[in-house]
Short mmCIF file of C-alpha atoms in Angstrom, two decimals:
data_model
loop_
_atom_site.label_atom_id
_atom_site.label_comp_id
_atom_site.label_asym_id
_atom_site.label_seq_id
_atom_site.Cartn_x
_atom_site.Cartn_y
_atom_site.Cartn_z
CA MET R 1 6.90 -16.23 -12.53
CA SER R 2 6.10 -13.93 -15.06
CA LYS R 3 3.64 -12.01 -14.17
CA LEU R 4 3.10 -11.73 -10.43
CA ILE R 5 0.78 -9.30 -8.75
CA VAL R 6 1.82 -9.09 -4.85
CA ILE R 7 -0.77 -7.31 -2.60
CA GLY R 8 -1.34 -6.27 0.22
CA MET R 9 -3.94 -8.43 2.40
CA GLN R 10 -4.46 -5.95 5.66
CA TRP R 11 -4.61 -2.26 6.11
CA GLY R 12 -1.68 -1.73 4.73
CA ASP R 13 2.07 -1.73 6.14
CA GLU R 14 2.39 -5.39 5.84
CA GLY R 15 5.90 -5.31 4.73
CA LYS R 16 5.17 -5.47 0.73
CA GLY R 17 8.36 -3.94 0.14
CA LYS R 18 10.63 -6.27 1.62
CA ILE R 19 8.46 -8.74 -0.79
CA VAL R 20 8.22 -7.06 -4.07
CA ASP R 21 12.27 -6.25 -3.18
CA LEU R 22 12.75 -10.24 -3.16
CA TYR R 23 10.48 -10.88 -6.31
CA SER R 24 11.79 -7.93 -8.98
CA GLU R 25 15.79 -9.80 -8.33
CA HIS R 26 13.55 -12.06 -10.70
CA SER R 27 11.41 -9.28 -12.70
CA GLU R 28 12.62 -6.57 -15.87
CA ILE R 29 9.39 -4.37 -15.75
CA ILE R 30 8.04 -3.74 -12.09
CA VAL R 31 4.61 -1.51 -12.06
CA ARG R 32 3.21 0.51 -9.80
CA SER R 33 -0.42 1.49 -10.86
CA GLN R 34 -2.52 3.39 -8.11
CA GLY R 35 -2.10 5.75 -5.00
CA GLY R 36 0.36 8.10 -4.49
CA ASN R 37 2.93 9.10 -2.25
CA ASN R 38 1.08 8.20 0.55
CA ALA R 39 2.16 4.93 0.62
CA GLY R 40 5.75 3.49 1.48
CA HIS R 41 8.26 0.93 1.20
CA THR R 42 10.78 -0.11 3.22
CA ILE R 43 14.37 -1.91 1.89
CA VAL R 44 17.33 -3.08 3.73
CA LYS R 45 20.48 -4.30 2.37
CA GLY R 46 22.94 -4.75 4.02
CA SER R 47 23.84 -1.46 6.76
CA ASN R 48 21.53 0.70 4.01
CA GLU R 49 17.74 1.15 4.83
CA TYR R 50 15.93 2.52 0.97
CA ARG R 51 12.73 3.93 1.75
CA PHE R 52 9.93 4.46 -1.22
CA HIS R 53 7.02 6.41 -1.20
CA LEU R 54 6.55 6.76 -5.20
CA ILE R 55 8.77 5.14 -7.26
CA PRO R 56 8.79 1.64 -7.57
CA SER R 57 11.22 -0.09 -5.27
CA GLY R 58 12.44 -2.29 -7.73
CA ILE R 59 13.89 1.27 -8.80
CA LEU R 60 17.35 -0.40 -7.17
CA TYR R 61 18.20 -3.53 -10.07
CA LYS R 62 19.71 -2.21 -12.69
CA HIS R 63 17.94 -4.58 -15.28
CA THR R 64 14.52 -3.46 -14.28
CA THR R 65 12.25 -0.60 -16.06
CA CYS R 66 9.89 1.15 -13.41
CA VAL R 67 6.85 2.05 -14.59
CA LEU R 68 4.48 4.54 -12.50
CA ALA R 69 0.95 3.63 -14.67
CA ALA R 70 -2.57 5.37 -15.25
CA GLY R 71 -3.88 5.19 -11.84
CA VAL R 72 -0.62 6.53 -9.98
CA VAL R 73 -1.49 10.23 -9.11
CA ILE R 74 1.71 12.26 -9.06
CA ASP R 75 3.21 14.86 -6.63
CA PRO R 76 5.97 16.56 -9.61
CA GLN R 77 7.97 18.09 -6.32
CA PHE R 78 8.18 14.81 -4.47
CA LEU R 79 9.02 13.09 -7.25
CA ILE R 80 11.36 15.29 -8.07
CA ARG R 81 12.71 15.04 -4.61
CA GLU R 82 12.76 11.26 -4.93
CA LEU R 83 14.84 11.34 -7.59
CA GLN R 84 16.84 13.28 -6.29
CA GLY R 85 17.54 10.08 -3.64
CA LEU R 86 18.66 7.72 -5.92
CA GLN R 87 20.92 9.94 -7.61
CA ASP R 88 22.10 10.91 -3.77
CA ASN R 89 22.64 7.23 -3.25
CA ASN R 90 24.44 6.75 -7.66
CA ILE R 91 20.82 4.80 -8.84
CA ASP R 92 20.56 5.22 -11.67
CA TYR R 93 16.90 5.65 -13.01
CA GLU R 94 17.74 7.04 -16.81
CA ASN R 95 15.57 5.15 -19.35
CA ARG R 96 14.34 2.17 -16.41
CA LEU R 97 11.13 4.94 -15.35
CA TYR R 98 8.40 5.29 -16.87
CA ILE R 99 5.01 7.39 -16.40
CA SER R 100 2.05 7.24 -17.85
CA GLU R 101 0.75 10.01 -20.03
CA HIS R 102 -2.96 9.30 -18.06
CA ALA R 103 -1.62 9.46 -14.79
CA HIS R 104 -3.02 12.94 -13.29
CA ILE R 105 -1.05 15.34 -11.07
CA ILE R 106 -1.57 16.32 -7.59
CA LEU R 107 -1.48 20.52 -7.13
CA PRO R 108 -1.26 22.74 -4.33
CA TYR R 109 -4.90 22.99 -4.33
CA HIS R 110 -5.04 19.46 -3.52
CA LYS R 111 -2.71 19.48 -0.21
CA LEU R 112 -4.35 22.44 1.25
CA LEU R 113 -7.93 20.85 0.54
CA ASP R 114 -7.16 17.56 1.73
CA LEU R 115 -5.85 19.42 5.11
CA ALA R 116 -8.85 21.82 5.61
CA GLN R 117 -11.21 18.70 4.85
CA GLU R 118 -9.82 16.56 7.65
CA LYS R 119 -9.22 18.55 9.94
CA GLY R 120 -13.36 19.86 9.32
CA LYS R 121 -14.45 16.44 10.26
CA GLY R 122 -12.74 16.50 14.10
CA LYS R 123 -12.96 13.07 15.93
CA GLY R 124 -14.46 11.40 12.45
CA ALA R 125 -11.91 11.96 10.60
CA ILE R 126 -10.76 9.60 8.24
CA GLY R 127 -7.16 9.58 9.01
CA THR R 128 -5.55 10.28 5.55
CA THR R 129 -2.01 11.32 5.15
CA MET R 130 -2.85 14.67 3.63
CA ARG R 131 -0.70 14.43 0.68
CA GLY R 132 -3.65 15.81 -1.54
CA ILE R 133 -4.57 12.16 -2.79
CA GLY R 134 -8.10 11.99 -2.18
CA PRO R 135 -9.06 15.41 -3.22
CA CYS R 136 -6.84 14.27 -6.80
CA TYR R 137 -8.51 11.31 -6.90
CA ALA R 138 -11.63 13.73 -6.74
CA ASP R 139 -10.96 15.77 -9.79
CA LYS R 140 -10.51 13.15 -11.57
CA ILE R 141 -13.76 11.58 -11.25
CA ASN R 142 -15.29 14.67 -11.25
CA ARG R 143 -13.25 15.22 -15.01
CA VAL R 144 -11.01 18.42 -14.03
CA GLY R 145 -8.28 16.73 -13.05
CA ILE R 146 -5.10 17.95 -14.87
CA ARG R 147 -3.20 14.59 -16.71
CA VAL R 148 0.53 14.11 -16.87
CA ALA R 149 -0.65 14.65 -20.81
CA ASP R 150 -2.35 17.83 -19.31
CA PHE R 151 0.51 19.16 -17.46
CA LEU R 152 3.26 19.11 -20.72
CA HIS R 153 0.99 21.07 -22.89
CA GLU R 154 1.76 24.41 -21.69
CA ALA R 155 -1.12 25.87 -22.98
CA THR R 156 -3.30 23.82 -21.63
CA PHE R 157 -2.30 23.37 -18.57
CA GLU R 158 -3.06 26.90 -17.77
CA GLU R 159 -6.33 26.78 -18.70
CA ILE R 160 -7.39 23.93 -16.25
CA LEU R 161 -5.82 25.07 -13.82
CA ARG R 162 -6.90 28.83 -13.93
CA LYS R 163 -10.31 27.51 -13.97
CA ASN R 164 -9.52 25.39 -11.29
CA VAL R 165 -8.08 27.68 -8.70
CA THR R 166 -10.44 29.81 -9.32
CA GLU R 167 -13.07 27.08 -8.17
CA LYS R 168 -11.01 26.06 -5.34
CA ASN R 169 -10.38 29.19 -4.07
CA LYS R 170 -14.58 29.27 -3.27
CA TYR R 171 -13.90 26.48 -0.93
CA LEU R 172 -10.77 28.08 0.68
CA THR R 173 -11.47 30.68 1.67
CA ASN R 174 -15.18 30.99 2.64
CA ILE R 175 -15.87 27.73 3.82
CA PHE R 176 -11.72 27.36 5.32
CA ASN R 177 -11.24 30.37 5.84
CA ILE R 178 -7.83 29.78 3.78
CA ASP R 179 -6.05 32.44 1.88
CA PRO R 180 -6.32 32.42 -2.21
CA LEU R 181 -4.16 30.38 -4.17
CA ASN R 182 -2.06 32.52 -7.33
CA ALA R 183 -2.80 30.41 -10.16
CA ASP R 184 0.38 32.53 -11.78
CA ASP R 185 2.73 31.32 -8.53
CA ILE R 186 1.57 27.82 -9.28
CA ILE R 187 2.14 27.52 -13.26
CA LYS R 188 5.80 29.45 -12.28
CA GLU R 189 7.03 26.51 -9.81
CA PHE R 190 5.20 23.64 -11.90
CA SER R 191 6.90 25.14 -14.90
CA ALA R 192 10.44 24.25 -13.41
CA TYR R 193 9.27 20.42 -13.21
CA ARG R 194 8.26 19.92 -16.74
CA PRO R 195 11.10 19.64 -18.66
CA ILE R 196 11.95 16.31 -15.58
CA ILE R 197 8.30 14.81 -15.92
CA LYS R 198 8.63 15.00 -19.71
CA LYS R 199 11.77 13.07 -19.73
CA LEU R 200 9.95 10.10 -18.22
CA THR R 201 6.75 10.50 -20.43
CA ARG R 202 6.25 7.67 -22.81
CA ASN R 203 2.80 5.60 -23.86
CA VAL R 204 2.89 3.12 -20.65
CA GLU R 205 -0.32 0.88 -22.09
CA SER R 206 1.19 0.16 -25.18
CA PHE R 207 5.12 -0.67 -23.93
CA LEU R 208 2.94 -2.81 -21.51
CA PHE R 209 0.76 -4.37 -23.88
CA ARG R 210 3.48 -5.15 -25.55
CA GLU R 211 6.01 -7.05 -23.15
CA MET R 212 2.75 -8.45 -21.95
CA GLU R 213 2.67 -10.02 -25.14
CA ARG R 214 6.04 -11.61 -25.07
CA ASN R 215 5.80 -12.82 -21.61
CA ARG R 216 8.20 -10.87 -20.26
CA PRO R 217 8.17 -11.24 -16.28
CA VAL R 218 6.22 -8.11 -14.58
CA LEU R 219 5.41 -7.90 -11.37
CA PHE R 220 2.51 -5.36 -10.34
CA GLU R 221 3.65 -4.09 -7.16
CA GLY R 222 0.38 -3.19 -4.80
CA ALA R 223 0.28 -0.13 -2.72
CA GLN R 224 -1.92 0.11 0.77
CA GLY R 225 -4.36 -2.54 1.27
CA THR R 226 -6.95 -5.10 0.51
CA LEU R 227 -9.10 -3.44 3.75
CA LEU R 228 -8.56 -0.15 2.24
CA ASP R 229 -9.90 -0.61 -1.01
CA VAL R 230 -12.03 2.25 -1.65
CA GLY R 231 -14.82 -0.19 -2.90
CA PHE R 232 -14.18 -2.94 -0.47
CA GLY R 233 -12.57 -1.78 2.45
CA THR R 234 -13.55 -1.06 5.93
CA TYR R 235 -16.28 2.48 4.13
CA PRO R 236 -15.48 5.20 4.45
CA TYR R 237 -11.93 4.46 6.02
CA VAL R 238 -10.11 3.91 3.60
CA THR R 239 -7.98 5.16 0.62
CA SER R 240 -9.18 6.54 -2.53
CA SER R 241 -7.86 4.44 -4.94
CA SER R 242 -8.76 0.33 -6.19
CA THR R 243 -6.50 -1.56 -3.91
CA ILE R 244 -7.40 -5.17 -5.25
CA SER R 245 -5.84 -7.28 -7.51
CA SER R 246 -8.55 -6.66 -10.43
CA GLY R 247 -8.37 -3.03 -9.27
CA VAL R 248 -4.47 -3.42 -9.94
CA LEU R 249 -4.60 -4.62 -13.85
CA ALA R 250 -7.17 -2.16 -14.65
CA SER R 251 -5.68 0.75 -13.34
CA ALA R 252 -2.41 -0.15 -15.74
CA GLY R 253 -4.57 -1.08 -18.88
CA VAL R 254 -3.48 -3.88 -18.51
CA GLY R 255 -6.05 -6.64 -20.20
CA SER R 256 -7.27 -9.52 -17.53
CA SER R 257 -6.99 -12.37 -20.04
CA TYR R 258 -3.15 -12.94 -18.52
CA ASP R 259 -2.30 -15.76 -16.46
CA VAL R 260 -1.30 -13.68 -13.78
CA GLN R 261 -0.22 -15.30 -9.80
CA ILE R 262 -1.87 -12.92 -6.60
CA THR R 263 0.80 -13.45 -4.25
CA GLY R 264 -1.56 -11.94 -1.04
CA ILE R 265 1.08 -10.45 2.11
CA ALA R 266 -0.06 -10.22 5.84
CA LYS R 267 1.12 -9.61 8.77
CA ALA R 268 1.55 -12.58 11.72
CA TYR R 269 -0.72 -10.11 13.62
CA LEU R 270 -2.09 -6.91 12.44
CA THR R 271 -2.08 -3.29 12.63
CA ARG R 272 -3.77 -0.66 11.32
CA VAL R 273 -2.74 3.13 10.95
CA GLY R 274 -5.63 6.05 11.60
CA ASN R 275 -9.04 5.53 12.53
CA GLY R 276 -11.97 3.24 11.63
CA PRO R 277 -12.67 0.42 13.21
CA PHE R 278 -10.85 -2.80 13.56
CA PRO R 279 -12.41 -6.02 15.95
CA THR R 280 -8.95 -7.32 17.65
CA GLU R 281 -7.22 -4.31 18.58
CA LEU R 282 -5.70 -5.03 21.93
CA SER R 283 -6.62 -3.10 25.03
CA GLU R 284 -4.13 -1.15 26.45
CA GLU R 285 -2.82 -3.63 29.01
CA GLU R 286 -2.36 -6.43 26.07
CA GLU R 287 -0.39 -4.01 23.78
CA LYS R 288 2.39 -3.16 26.49
CA ILE R 289 2.35 -7.28 27.47
CA PHE R 290 2.86 -7.17 23.59
CA SER R 291 5.41 -4.88 23.29
CA ASN R 292 7.19 -5.64 26.11
CA ALA R 293 7.80 -9.25 24.92
CA ASN R 294 9.11 -7.78 21.17
CA GLU R 295 12.52 -5.54 21.09
CA ASN R 296 12.16 -5.58 16.94
CA LEU R 297 8.63 -4.12 17.53
CA ARG R 298 8.68 -0.79 15.62
CA GLU R 299 5.40 0.50 13.95
CA THR R 300 5.18 3.72 13.16
CA GLY R 301 3.64 4.37 9.61
CA THR R 302 6.57 4.46 6.58
CA THR R 303 4.75 7.06 5.34
CA THR R 304 2.96 9.28 8.14
CA GLY R 305 4.97 8.44 11.26
CA ARG R 306 2.31 7.51 13.44
CA LYS R 307 1.88 4.87 15.98
CA ARG R 308 0.23 1.81 14.24
CA ARG R 309 -2.78 0.30 16.33
CA ILE R 310 -1.86 -3.26 17.39
CA GLY R 311 -4.12 -6.52 16.47
CA TRP R 312 -4.32 -10.10 17.02
CA LEU R 313 -4.65 -11.53 13.02
CA ASP R 314 -8.15 -12.19 12.13
CA LEU R 315 -9.04 -14.56 9.68
CA VAL R 316 -12.67 -13.01 9.43
CA LEU R 317 -11.07 -10.43 7.63
CA LEU R 318 -8.21 -12.10 5.69
CA LYS R 319 -10.44 -15.35 4.55
CA TYR R 320 -12.69 -12.15 2.74
CA SER R 321 -9.37 -10.42 0.99
CA THR R 322 -8.14 -14.16 -0.25
CA GLN R 323 -12.09 -14.00 -2.09
CA ILE R 324 -12.28 -10.35 -3.10
CA ASN R 325 -8.52 -11.24 -4.32
CA GLY R 326 -8.72 -14.07 -6.23
CA ILE R 327 -4.66 -14.65 -4.27
CA THR R 328 -3.07 -17.70 -5.38
CA HIS R 329 -0.83 -18.17 -2.57
CA LEU R 330 0.58 -16.45 1.21
CA VAL R 331 3.55 -14.84 2.40
CA VAL R 332 3.15 -14.62 5.81
CA THR R 333 5.19 -11.53 7.25
CA LYS R 334 6.62 -10.65 10.62
CA LEU R 335 6.27 -13.91 11.77
CA ASP R 336 9.51 -13.14 14.44
CA ILE R 337 7.12 -10.70 16.83
CA LEU R 338 6.02 -13.06 17.81
CA ASP R 339 8.92 -15.40 19.12
CA HIS R 340 8.40 -14.35 23.22
CA LEU R 341 4.87 -14.21 23.32
CA ASP R 342 3.53 -17.03 25.66
CA GLU R 343 0.40 -17.06 23.74
CA ILE R 344 -1.11 -16.01 21.08
CA LYS R 345 -4.59 -15.57 19.85
CA ILE R 346 -6.54 -15.89 16.08
CA CYS R 347 -9.77 -14.79 15.82
CA ILE R 348 -11.80 -17.27 13.45
CA LYS R 349 -15.44 -15.66 13.78
CA TYR R 350 -17.62 -12.99 15.29
CA GLU R 351 -20.32 -12.79 18.07
CA HIS R 352 -22.82 -10.46 16.88
CA ASN R 353 -26.06 -9.75 17.95
CA GLY R 354 -25.69 -13.26 20.04
CA GLU R 355 -25.08 -15.47 16.40
CA LYS R 356 -21.76 -16.51 15.30
CA ILE R 357 -20.32 -15.12 12.05
CA THR R 358 -17.72 -15.39 9.82
CA ASN R 359 -18.83 -12.95 7.72
CA VAL R 360 -17.32 -9.26 7.41
CA PRO R 361 -20.58 -6.89 7.92
CA SER R 362 -20.59 -4.15 5.73
CA LEU R 363 -21.88 -1.53 8.16
CA MET R 364 -19.37 0.07 10.07
CA ASP R 365 -21.01 0.51 12.82
CA GLU R 366 -22.20 -3.08 13.22
CA LEU R 367 -18.21 -4.03 12.14
CA ASN R 368 -17.18 -1.67 15.28
CA LYS R 369 -19.79 -3.86 17.74
CA VAL R 370 -18.76 -7.27 16.55
CA THR R 371 -16.82 -9.36 19.52
CA PRO R 372 -13.85 -11.17 18.38
CA VAL R 373 -14.31 -15.47 19.10
CA TYR R 374 -10.29 -16.47 19.28
CA LYS R 375 -8.28 -19.76 19.02
CA THR R 376 -5.31 -19.51 21.30
CA PHE R 377 -2.20 -20.78 19.95
CA PRO R 378 0.77 -22.00 22.04
CA GLY R 379 3.87 -19.60 22.36
CA TRP R 380 6.75 -20.54 20.47
CA LYS R 381 8.79 -19.20 23.01
CA LYS R 382 12.48 -19.29 20.59
CA SER R 383 14.14 -16.88 17.98
CA THR R 384 13.09 -17.39 14.59
CA GLU R 385 15.09 -14.69 13.12
CA THR R 386 17.97 -16.71 11.64
CA VAL R 387 16.07 -19.90 10.55
CA ASP R 388 16.17 -20.77 6.94
CA THR R 389 14.34 -23.53 5.93
CA TRP R 390 10.12 -24.77 7.19
CA ASN R 391 11.76 -28.08 8.85
CA LYS R 392 13.76 -25.69 11.56
CA LEU R 393 11.12 -23.53 12.52
CA PRO R 394 9.08 -24.31 15.73
CA LEU R 395 6.77 -26.38 16.01
CA ASN R 396 4.14 -23.94 17.71
CA ALA R 397 5.04 -21.76 15.11
CA LYS R 398 4.36 -24.31 12.23
CA LYS R 399 0.98 -25.05 13.69
CA TYR R 400 -0.07 -21.70 13.99
CA LEU R 401 0.98 -20.88 9.99
CA GLU R 402 -0.25 -24.16 9.32
CA TYR R 403 -4.15 -23.18 11.12
CA ILE R 404 -4.22 -19.87 8.84
CA SER R 405 -3.23 -21.59 6.13
CA GLU R 406 -6.07 -23.91 6.59
CA TYR R 407 -8.51 -21.30 7.25
CA ILE R 408 -8.40 -19.63 4.49
CA GLU R 409 -7.26 -22.42 1.85
CA ARG R 410 -4.51 -21.42 0.61
CA PRO R 411 -0.82 -22.54 0.58
CA ILE R 412 2.14 -20.59 2.25
CA LYS R 413 4.62 -19.90 -0.27
CA LEU R 414 7.17 -18.12 1.90
CA VAL R 415 7.41 -16.20 5.84
CA SER R 416 9.77 -13.83 6.19
CA VAL R 417 11.24 -13.35 9.72
CA GLY R 418 13.39 -10.08 10.19
CA PRO R 419 13.81 -7.04 7.47
CA LYS R 420 16.95 -8.46 5.78
CA SER R 421 16.05 -9.89 2.84
CA ASP R 422 17.74 -13.14 3.64
CA GLN R 423 15.84 -13.32 6.65
CA VAL R 424 13.06 -15.36 4.93
CA ILE R 425 11.35 -19.08 5.06
CA TRP R 426 10.53 -20.31 1.37
CA LYS R 427 8.09 -23.67 2.33
CA ASN R 428 8.32 -24.82 -1.10
#
């Protein structure tokens, strides 16, 4: 492995953290290039469980350098809390964590606006994490955002901040009936963060160019999932950044001329947090059967703590994600969750207006109305949690996985059968 992008193929929560951790062991540079602390990775090592939201999980390996690239939005308060967590676990990040000067800073008004806007939508709410991610990206696009470079220059920071606070207070007070923010209070609070951020800031773009040219092993750690991409996801029920493979490189300031492998991560079934269309979502009765058969089913978001909606694997969506990302191979996670089901369904096409279709409707109203057409597989009714080679998998499990691979026309490289790092099956 020289250069690799790890991408979620669904609505996030695919188990990317564990896979990134596996690949991090053989990487020297780990890059996070989009999103913020709205993402969440859980890593299980022995009896220890680590949760990461902003810092790349590759920081657990002493030989790695981890990067928060230009496309990331950074909440300094949250970052410092996560850094403290590393220190508490005796994980050294000195000279191993770099922040791009071009990354944008999340301010208190971003969080307030996120909360107010989401609540104001009522039943039409997107289901955001309400951590200020969207409003921060909006400011970036509107050219009024504050970058790390601006934040580190005290006079520039104060000038932009005061203008922004004046403008944001109009919305907070007049539209949302929220008490106005005080610019002096924000300046005072954030001045304490400056020395810590400054120590971590580097010319990340030059660093990455140099290391890519040297053909160093670089791992790009995708956040969220393809179906949450702001351009190609189930819009408007999406995140605020580009989550697809080309977006990962662009957001890191890395050109597309390098030979990069793209690993797509997909659960053996499907989940979604928040609102939005979900063609294969289980009925209440089906979910009860699904849950009762799986004592290891823990479907709550690492970041939000919210219960995830559950459904059967949707190959129409998965093939769409395969094409959008140009993935070279697939990793299937959480196969063990299906171990004790009598039968397992996979959506292979949709029925829409009396026609069978295999494309994903762009209009959410249409996607909401499609009826999934299923292929049913017999369950394998055996635990896969201790299986360590492909040949030892139950026959029905292999048939299930092989069908997925054939449908999306990409090989499966790895199967995960539990939360621990050694619960994996390499196909080749």
